[in-house]
Short mmCIF file of C-alpha atoms in Angstrom, two decimals:
data_model
loop_
_atom_site.label_atom_id
_atom_site.label_comp_id
_atom_site.label_asym_id
_atom_site.label_seq_id
_atom_site.Cartn_x
_atom_site.Cartn_y
_atom_site.Cartn_z
CA MET C 259 -75.67 129.43 32.02
CA SER C 260 -77.96 131.99 32.84
CA ASP C 261 -81.93 132.94 32.46
CA GLN C 262 -83.04 135.59 30.94
CA LEU C 263 -84.92 137.97 33.29
CA ARG C 264 -88.29 139.18 31.63
CA LYS C 265 -87.91 142.78 32.14
CA GLU C 266 -91.27 143.21 33.64
CA LYS C 267 -91.70 142.73 37.48
CA ASN C 268 -95.74 141.11 37.00
CA CYS C 269 -95.25 137.28 37.89
CA LEU C 270 -96.74 134.90 35.23
CA ASN C 271 -97.76 132.24 37.09
CA CYS C 272 -99.82 134.93 40.25
CA GLY C 273 -99.74 137.77 38.31
CA PHE C 274 -97.77 139.58 42.12
CA HIS C 275 -95.28 141.71 42.37
CA VAL C 276 -91.58 140.79 41.56
CA GLU C 277 -88.76 142.55 42.99
CA GLU C 278 -85.57 140.72 41.77
CA THR C 279 -85.92 137.60 40.19
CA PHE C 280 -87.91 134.75 42.14
CA CYS C 281 -91.67 136.37 42.52
CA SER C 282 -91.91 136.37 46.76
CA TYR C 283 -95.44 134.58 46.50
CA CYS C 284 -95.69 131.68 44.59
CA GLY C 285 -91.46 131.31 44.15
CA GLN C 286 -91.51 130.50 40.14
CA LYS C 287 -88.21 132.51 38.72
CA ASN C 288 -89.01 135.72 36.12
CA VAL C 289 -87.35 133.78 33.27
CA ALA C 290 -88.22 134.98 29.32
CA LEU C 291 -90.37 132.54 27.85
CA ASN C 292 -88.64 132.95 24.57
CA GLU C 293 -85.44 130.31 24.77
CA ASN C 294 -84.21 127.67 22.76
CA ALA C 295 -84.61 123.70 22.19
CA TRP C 296 -80.68 124.03 23.51
CA HIS C 297 -81.30 126.59 26.22
CA ALA C 298 -84.35 124.05 27.19
CA LEU C 299 -82.39 121.00 27.68
CA LEU C 300 -79.33 122.49 29.66
CA HIS C 301 -82.36 124.25 31.86
CA LEU C 302 -83.03 120.74 32.37
CA ILE C 303 -79.19 119.42 32.92
CA GLY C 304 -78.31 122.07 35.61
CA HIS C 305 -81.49 120.98 37.56
CA TYR C 306 -79.48 117.94 38.83
CA PHE C 307 -76.08 119.58 38.30
CA HIS C 308 -75.68 122.88 39.25
CA ALA C 309 -78.46 123.32 41.34
CA ASP C 310 -76.11 123.78 44.64
CA GLY C 311 -74.86 120.52 43.09
CA LYS C 312 -77.25 118.57 45.04
CA PHE C 313 -76.71 115.37 43.18
CA PHE C 314 -72.83 114.84 43.39
CA SER C 315 -73.13 115.96 46.68
CA SER C 316 -75.78 113.48 47.49
CA LEU C 317 -73.16 110.55 45.39
CA LYS C 318 -70.40 110.43 47.63
CA PRO C 319 -72.49 109.34 50.83
CA LEU C 320 -74.46 107.17 48.09
CA LEU C 321 -71.68 105.17 47.53
CA THR C 322 -69.11 105.05 50.45
CA LYS C 323 -71.45 105.40 53.49
CA PRO C 324 -74.83 102.87 52.57
CA GLY C 325 -78.20 104.05 54.39
CA PHE C 326 -76.80 107.80 55.52
CA LEU C 327 -78.95 109.47 53.08
CA THR C 328 -81.95 107.99 54.37
CA THR C 329 -81.57 108.97 58.10
CA GLU C 330 -80.09 112.60 56.71
CA PHE C 331 -83.32 112.77 55.05
CA TRP C 332 -85.04 111.69 57.75
CA ASN C 333 -83.36 113.89 60.52
CA GLY C 334 -84.96 117.00 58.54
CA ARG C 335 -81.52 117.56 56.40
CA ARG C 336 -83.18 117.54 53.13
CA ALA C 337 -81.30 120.72 51.57
CA LYS C 338 -77.62 119.16 50.91
CA TYR C 339 -79.07 116.91 48.48
CA ILE C 340 -80.92 115.80 45.74
CA HIS C 341 -84.18 114.24 46.83
CA PRO C 342 -84.83 110.68 46.62
CA PHE C 343 -87.51 110.63 43.79
CA GLN C 344 -85.09 112.40 42.15
CA LEU C 345 -82.08 111.07 42.45
CA TYR C 346 -83.67 107.44 41.71
CA ILE C 347 -85.68 108.44 38.48
CA PHE C 348 -82.01 110.14 36.94
CA ILE C 349 -79.61 106.90 37.97
CA SER C 350 -82.42 104.80 36.88
CA LEU C 351 -82.81 106.99 32.99
CA ILE C 352 -78.62 106.48 32.92
CA TYR C 353 -78.68 102.77 34.72
CA PHE C 354 -82.11 101.37 32.17
CA PHE C 355 -79.94 103.07 28.88
CA LEU C 356 -76.75 101.70 29.06
CA TYR C 357 -78.01 97.89 30.41
CA LEU C 358 -80.95 98.10 27.22
CA ASN C 359 -77.94 98.66 24.96
CA GLN C 360 -75.71 96.47 26.08
CA GLN C 361 -78.85 93.74 25.63
CA TYR C 362 -78.85 94.85 21.97
CA LYS C 363 -75.09 95.03 21.21
CA LYS C 364 -75.10 91.46 23.17
CA ILE C 365 -77.42 90.75 20.41
CA GLU C 366 -75.74 92.22 17.16
CA LEU C 367 -72.47 90.41 18.17
CA GLN C 368 -74.46 86.94 18.51
CA ARG C 369 -76.51 86.79 15.24
CA LYS C 370 -72.58 87.08 14.23
CA SER C 371 -70.52 84.62 15.66
CA ASN C 372 -70.83 80.83 14.83
CA PHE C 373 -70.62 78.58 17.54
CA SER C 374 -68.87 75.47 15.48
CA THR C 375 -69.39 73.42 18.73
CA LEU C 376 -72.50 74.48 19.57
CA HIS C 377 -74.57 71.08 18.48
CA PHE C 378 -78.04 70.16 18.94
CA GLU C 379 -78.90 66.51 19.32
CA MET C 380 -83.14 66.71 20.67
CA ASN C 381 -85.85 64.35 19.26
CA THR C 382 -88.00 65.20 16.32
CA GLU C 383 -90.07 62.21 16.67
CA SER C 384 -91.34 64.17 20.17
CA GLY C 385 -92.90 67.24 21.61
CA LEU C 386 -95.74 69.20 19.14
CA ASN C 387 -93.93 67.28 15.84
CA SER C 388 -95.48 64.36 16.86
CA SER C 389 -98.01 65.67 19.35
CA ILE C 390 -100.41 68.34 17.45
CA LYS C 391 -101.95 66.65 14.28
CA LEU C 392 -105.18 68.28 12.33
CA ASP C 393 -107.91 65.44 12.92
CA ASN C 394 -106.51 64.24 9.11
CA GLU C 395 -103.05 63.07 11.27
CA SER C 396 -101.22 64.98 9.25
CA THR C 397 -99.28 68.08 11.04
CA LEU C 398 -99.33 72.15 11.30
CA PRO C 399 -99.88 73.26 7.65
CA ASP C 400 -96.77 74.60 6.33
CA SER C 401 -95.08 74.05 9.73
CA ILE C 402 -91.54 72.10 8.91
CA THR C 403 -89.83 73.85 6.75
CA ASN C 404 -85.97 73.32 5.85
CA THR C 405 -83.84 75.54 6.69
CA THR C 406 -81.11 76.95 4.72
CA LEU C 407 -79.19 78.84 7.09
CA GLU C 408 -76.10 76.44 9.19
CA GLU C 409 -75.97 74.07 11.92
CA ASN C 410 -74.36 75.45 13.58
CA THR C 411 -75.69 79.23 13.37
CA LEU C 412 -77.20 81.11 16.37
CA ASP C 413 -80.61 81.09 14.98
CA SER C 414 -84.15 80.26 17.33
CA ILE C 415 -86.03 79.04 14.61
CA ASN C 416 -83.61 76.72 12.92
CA TRP C 417 -83.37 75.53 16.88
CA PHE C 418 -87.01 75.30 17.59
CA GLU C 419 -88.33 73.36 14.52
CA LYS C 420 -85.41 70.76 15.39
CA VAL C 421 -88.30 70.14 18.72
CA TYR C 422 -92.08 71.92 17.34
CA PRO C 423 -93.28 72.90 13.56
CA VAL C 424 -93.56 76.37 13.38
CA SER C 425 -95.78 78.24 10.98
CA SER C 426 -95.22 79.80 8.35
CA THR C 427 -97.56 82.69 8.94
CA LEU C 428 -98.98 83.61 12.99
CA GLN C 429 -102.52 83.36 11.68
CA ASN C 430 -102.07 80.12 10.53
CA TYR C 431 -100.37 78.53 13.46
CA LYS C 432 -103.94 79.87 14.92
CA ASP C 433 -105.99 77.73 13.06
CA SER C 434 -103.69 74.91 12.59
CA VAL C 435 -104.14 74.98 16.85
CA ALA C 436 -107.85 75.77 17.29
CA LYS C 437 -108.33 73.00 15.19
CA LEU C 438 -106.80 70.29 17.10
CA PRO C 439 -108.45 68.51 20.22
CA MET C 440 -107.83 69.50 24.31
CA GLU C 441 -105.26 66.90 24.92
CA SER C 442 -102.70 67.91 21.55
CA LYS C 443 -102.73 71.47 22.00
CA PRO C 444 -99.46 73.42 23.26
CA SER C 445 -98.97 73.33 26.90
CA PHE C 446 -99.13 78.13 27.68
CA PHE C 447 -95.60 78.19 27.48
CA THR C 448 -94.96 76.64 24.69
CA ASN C 449 -97.92 77.86 23.42
CA ILE C 450 -96.13 81.64 23.56
CA LEU C 451 -93.50 80.29 22.38
CA LEU C 452 -94.76 79.16 19.01
CA LEU C 453 -96.75 81.58 18.73
CA GLN C 454 -93.07 84.38 19.23
CA ALA C 455 -91.61 82.48 16.59
CA ALA C 456 -94.41 82.40 13.80
CA LYS C 457 -93.92 85.63 13.71
CA ALA C 458 -90.80 86.07 13.71
CA ARG C 459 -91.26 83.63 10.90
CA GLU C 460 -93.22 86.22 9.18
CA SER C 461 -91.32 88.89 9.87
CA GLY C 462 -88.75 87.14 8.75
CA THR C 463 -86.95 87.79 11.99
CA ASN C 464 -84.23 84.93 13.56
CA ASN C 465 -83.91 85.00 16.38
CA PHE C 466 -87.45 85.15 17.73
CA ILE C 467 -85.70 84.48 21.33
CA ALA C 468 -83.83 87.09 21.57
CA SER C 469 -86.52 89.72 20.09
CA LEU C 470 -88.59 88.34 23.33
CA LEU C 471 -86.34 88.21 25.93
CA THR C 472 -85.54 92.04 25.36
CA SER C 473 -88.91 92.94 25.04
CA THR C 474 -88.79 91.26 28.35
CA LEU C 475 -86.44 93.50 30.03
CA ALA C 476 -87.15 96.07 28.18
CA LYS C 477 -90.67 96.31 30.57
CA ILE C 478 -88.15 96.54 33.64
CA PRO C 479 -88.45 99.46 34.29
CA LYS C 480 -92.23 99.60 34.74
CA LEU C 481 -91.63 96.84 36.70
CA MET C 482 -89.60 99.18 39.07
CA PHE C 483 -92.31 101.39 40.19
CA VAL C 484 -94.64 98.66 41.28
CA LEU C 485 -91.42 96.81 43.05
CA ILE C 486 -90.17 99.92 44.82
CA PRO C 487 -93.66 100.90 47.20
CA LEU C 488 -94.11 97.06 47.28
CA MET C 489 -91.01 96.05 48.57
CA ALA C 490 -91.91 99.63 51.61
CA ILE C 491 -94.91 97.75 51.99
CA ILE C 492 -93.30 94.80 53.71
CA LEU C 493 -90.18 96.70 55.11
CA LYS C 494 -93.25 98.44 56.34
CA LEU C 495 -94.48 95.22 58.36
CA LEU C 496 -91.45 94.18 59.40
CA TYR C 497 -91.29 96.57 61.29
CA TRP C 498 -94.97 97.69 62.95
CA ARG C 499 -94.24 97.58 66.46
CA LYS C 500 -91.43 100.96 65.57
CA ARG C 501 -94.16 102.98 63.85
CA ILE C 502 -91.93 104.26 61.60
CA TYR C 503 -93.96 106.09 59.10
CA TYR C 504 -94.20 104.22 55.08
CA LEU C 505 -91.90 106.84 53.59
CA PHE C 506 -89.53 106.07 54.90
CA HIS C 507 -88.98 102.76 54.15
CA LEU C 508 -90.22 103.90 50.92
CA VAL C 509 -86.55 106.66 50.52
CA PHE C 510 -84.47 103.68 52.17
CA THR C 511 -85.74 101.69 48.92
CA LEU C 512 -85.29 104.36 46.74
CA HIS C 513 -81.28 105.17 47.89
CA ILE C 514 -80.54 101.31 47.88
CA HIS C 515 -82.48 100.70 44.82
CA SER C 516 -80.21 103.96 43.10
CA PHE C 517 -76.85 102.60 44.51
CA ILE C 518 -77.82 99.25 42.78
CA PHE C 519 -78.23 100.81 39.21
CA LEU C 520 -75.57 103.29 39.72
CA PHE C 521 -72.85 100.62 40.54
CA TRP C 522 -73.81 98.73 37.39
CA SER C 523 -73.71 101.78 35.89
CA PHE C 524 -70.34 102.37 36.17
CA ILE C 525 -70.19 98.07 35.04
CA PHE C 526 -71.26 98.53 32.41
CA LEU C 527 -69.68 101.78 31.11
CA ILE C 528 -66.07 99.69 31.86
CA ASN C 529 -67.45 96.96 29.90
CA PHE C 530 -67.05 99.41 27.09
CA ILE C 531 -63.94 100.51 26.97
CA ILE C 532 -62.34 96.50 27.73
CA THR C 533 -64.02 93.40 28.16
CA ILE C 534 -64.37 92.55 31.90
CA PRO C 535 -64.24 88.43 33.46
CA ASP C 536 -66.82 86.79 34.65
CA TRP C 537 -66.05 86.88 38.20
CA ILE C 538 -66.13 90.60 38.03
CA ASN C 539 -70.16 90.19 37.89
CA THR C 540 -70.29 87.44 41.28
CA PHE C 541 -68.25 89.95 42.49
CA GLY C 542 -70.91 92.89 42.15
CA TYR C 543 -74.35 90.47 43.96
CA ILE C 544 -71.69 90.47 46.71
CA ILE C 545 -70.73 94.58 47.14
CA ILE C 546 -74.22 95.13 46.84
CA GLY C 547 -75.27 91.95 49.17
CA THR C 548 -73.25 94.27 51.45
CA TYR C 549 -74.11 97.37 50.80
CA LEU C 550 -77.82 96.45 51.40
CA PHE C 551 -76.46 94.81 54.93
CA LEU C 552 -74.66 97.29 56.33
CA ALA C 553 -77.73 99.89 55.30
CA PHE C 554 -79.68 98.87 56.76
CA ARG C 555 -77.53 98.34 60.29
CA LYS C 556 -77.52 102.57 59.63
CA ALA C 557 -81.37 103.26 58.76
CA TYR C 558 -82.29 100.21 61.51
CA PRO C 559 -80.59 99.96 64.20
CA GLU C 560 -81.70 96.79 66.34
CA HIS C 561 -79.76 93.31 67.38
CA TRP C 562 -77.98 91.97 64.95
CA LEU C 563 -80.08 89.24 65.36
CA LYS C 564 -83.14 90.46 64.54
CA ARG C 565 -81.33 92.84 62.12
CA LEU C 566 -80.40 89.21 60.04
CA LEU C 567 -83.84 87.80 60.54
CA LYS C 568 -85.26 90.72 58.99
CA PHE C 569 -82.26 91.01 55.93
CA THR C 570 -82.78 87.66 55.59
CA THR C 571 -86.85 87.87 54.92
CA TYR C 572 -86.26 91.47 52.73
CA LEU C 573 -83.70 89.95 50.36
CA PHE C 574 -85.57 86.99 49.94
CA VAL C 575 -89.56 88.58 49.29
CA TYR C 576 -87.35 90.85 46.92
CA LEU C 577 -86.32 87.82 44.98
CA LEU C 578 -89.33 85.54 44.82
CA THR C 579 -91.30 89.35 43.74
CA LEU C 580 -88.42 90.33 40.84
CA LEU C 581 -88.73 86.36 39.70
CA ILE C 582 -92.76 86.72 39.45
CA GLY C 583 -92.51 90.29 37.73
CA LEU C 584 -89.75 88.73 35.16
CA VAL C 585 -92.08 86.20 34.16
CA SER C 586 -94.84 87.93 35.07
CA SER C 587 -93.48 90.45 31.86
CA PHE C 588 -92.48 87.13 30.08
CA ILE C 589 -96.30 86.55 29.91
CA ILE C 590 -97.22 89.41 28.54
CA SER C 591 -94.61 89.82 25.71
CA GLY C 592 -95.45 86.65 24.57
CA LEU C 593 -98.77 87.34 24.83
CA THR C 594 -98.91 90.33 23.49
CA ILE C 595 -98.65 89.44 19.40
#
């Protein structure tokens, strides 16, 4: 869809005279301002898909030529392809939208399903049920209540109360714990779960663990904005002697994450249509690992033994950093109530 050009020849951005479509001084397009929301949305989508087909011309080498887009960018051949930052942002938005929708779908299915073979046999005499007591040796006030749900129904509060008492309100739990001696207080992670369980019971939500995990996973997009620059720094340290600019490592990291998110987006889309077996997911990790190694070989040519050592180091640090980030997100999600 073409934009409606202004009849006036003065640039609205800098005031310079516009001969044709674009201002020769600042480059702004001389279009009319009275566009509706639908036109603005199409213009935004066209920024990725319509302009010279850069998005689609970037997809094929991204999927079939590991490391190619990074070397093309670094060699100055950039006009044909979409910018690495734009590519990553657009693909990651699609990925996280599909991913979170899949998680919500799983939670909904779990709430509606009954697992007849699932039995929890836990010692109700242990844990906080016996250790959390007030000074008068009574348990937490209003903490143990009988649930009317069946034993085999997926209900994290029902499951949790088999070991730990759950207060009826968040404030009651905080008041009860405050009265306990230091040696009887719950551990850090147990306290997080008890806080969330009390909050869930107060709000009438049964599956508080699923809600906590969903809240944690929702922070992954923000986590990636920290993880990607950090992993580019790791690459800078691994190839310090080669005097490679940080931007090259950052572009490489953006491209491999774009591939990972695009690959799993395809898997999610297929899973919406048909239920794929679990071995497909395992095979997917093998594909991603192979792609990453081939991307290393293309972007960082060196002796295979050195490459293998650096690749292994990079992968280990990446997984460790991701784990630390997820645990931190879990703690933040648990404590921010």
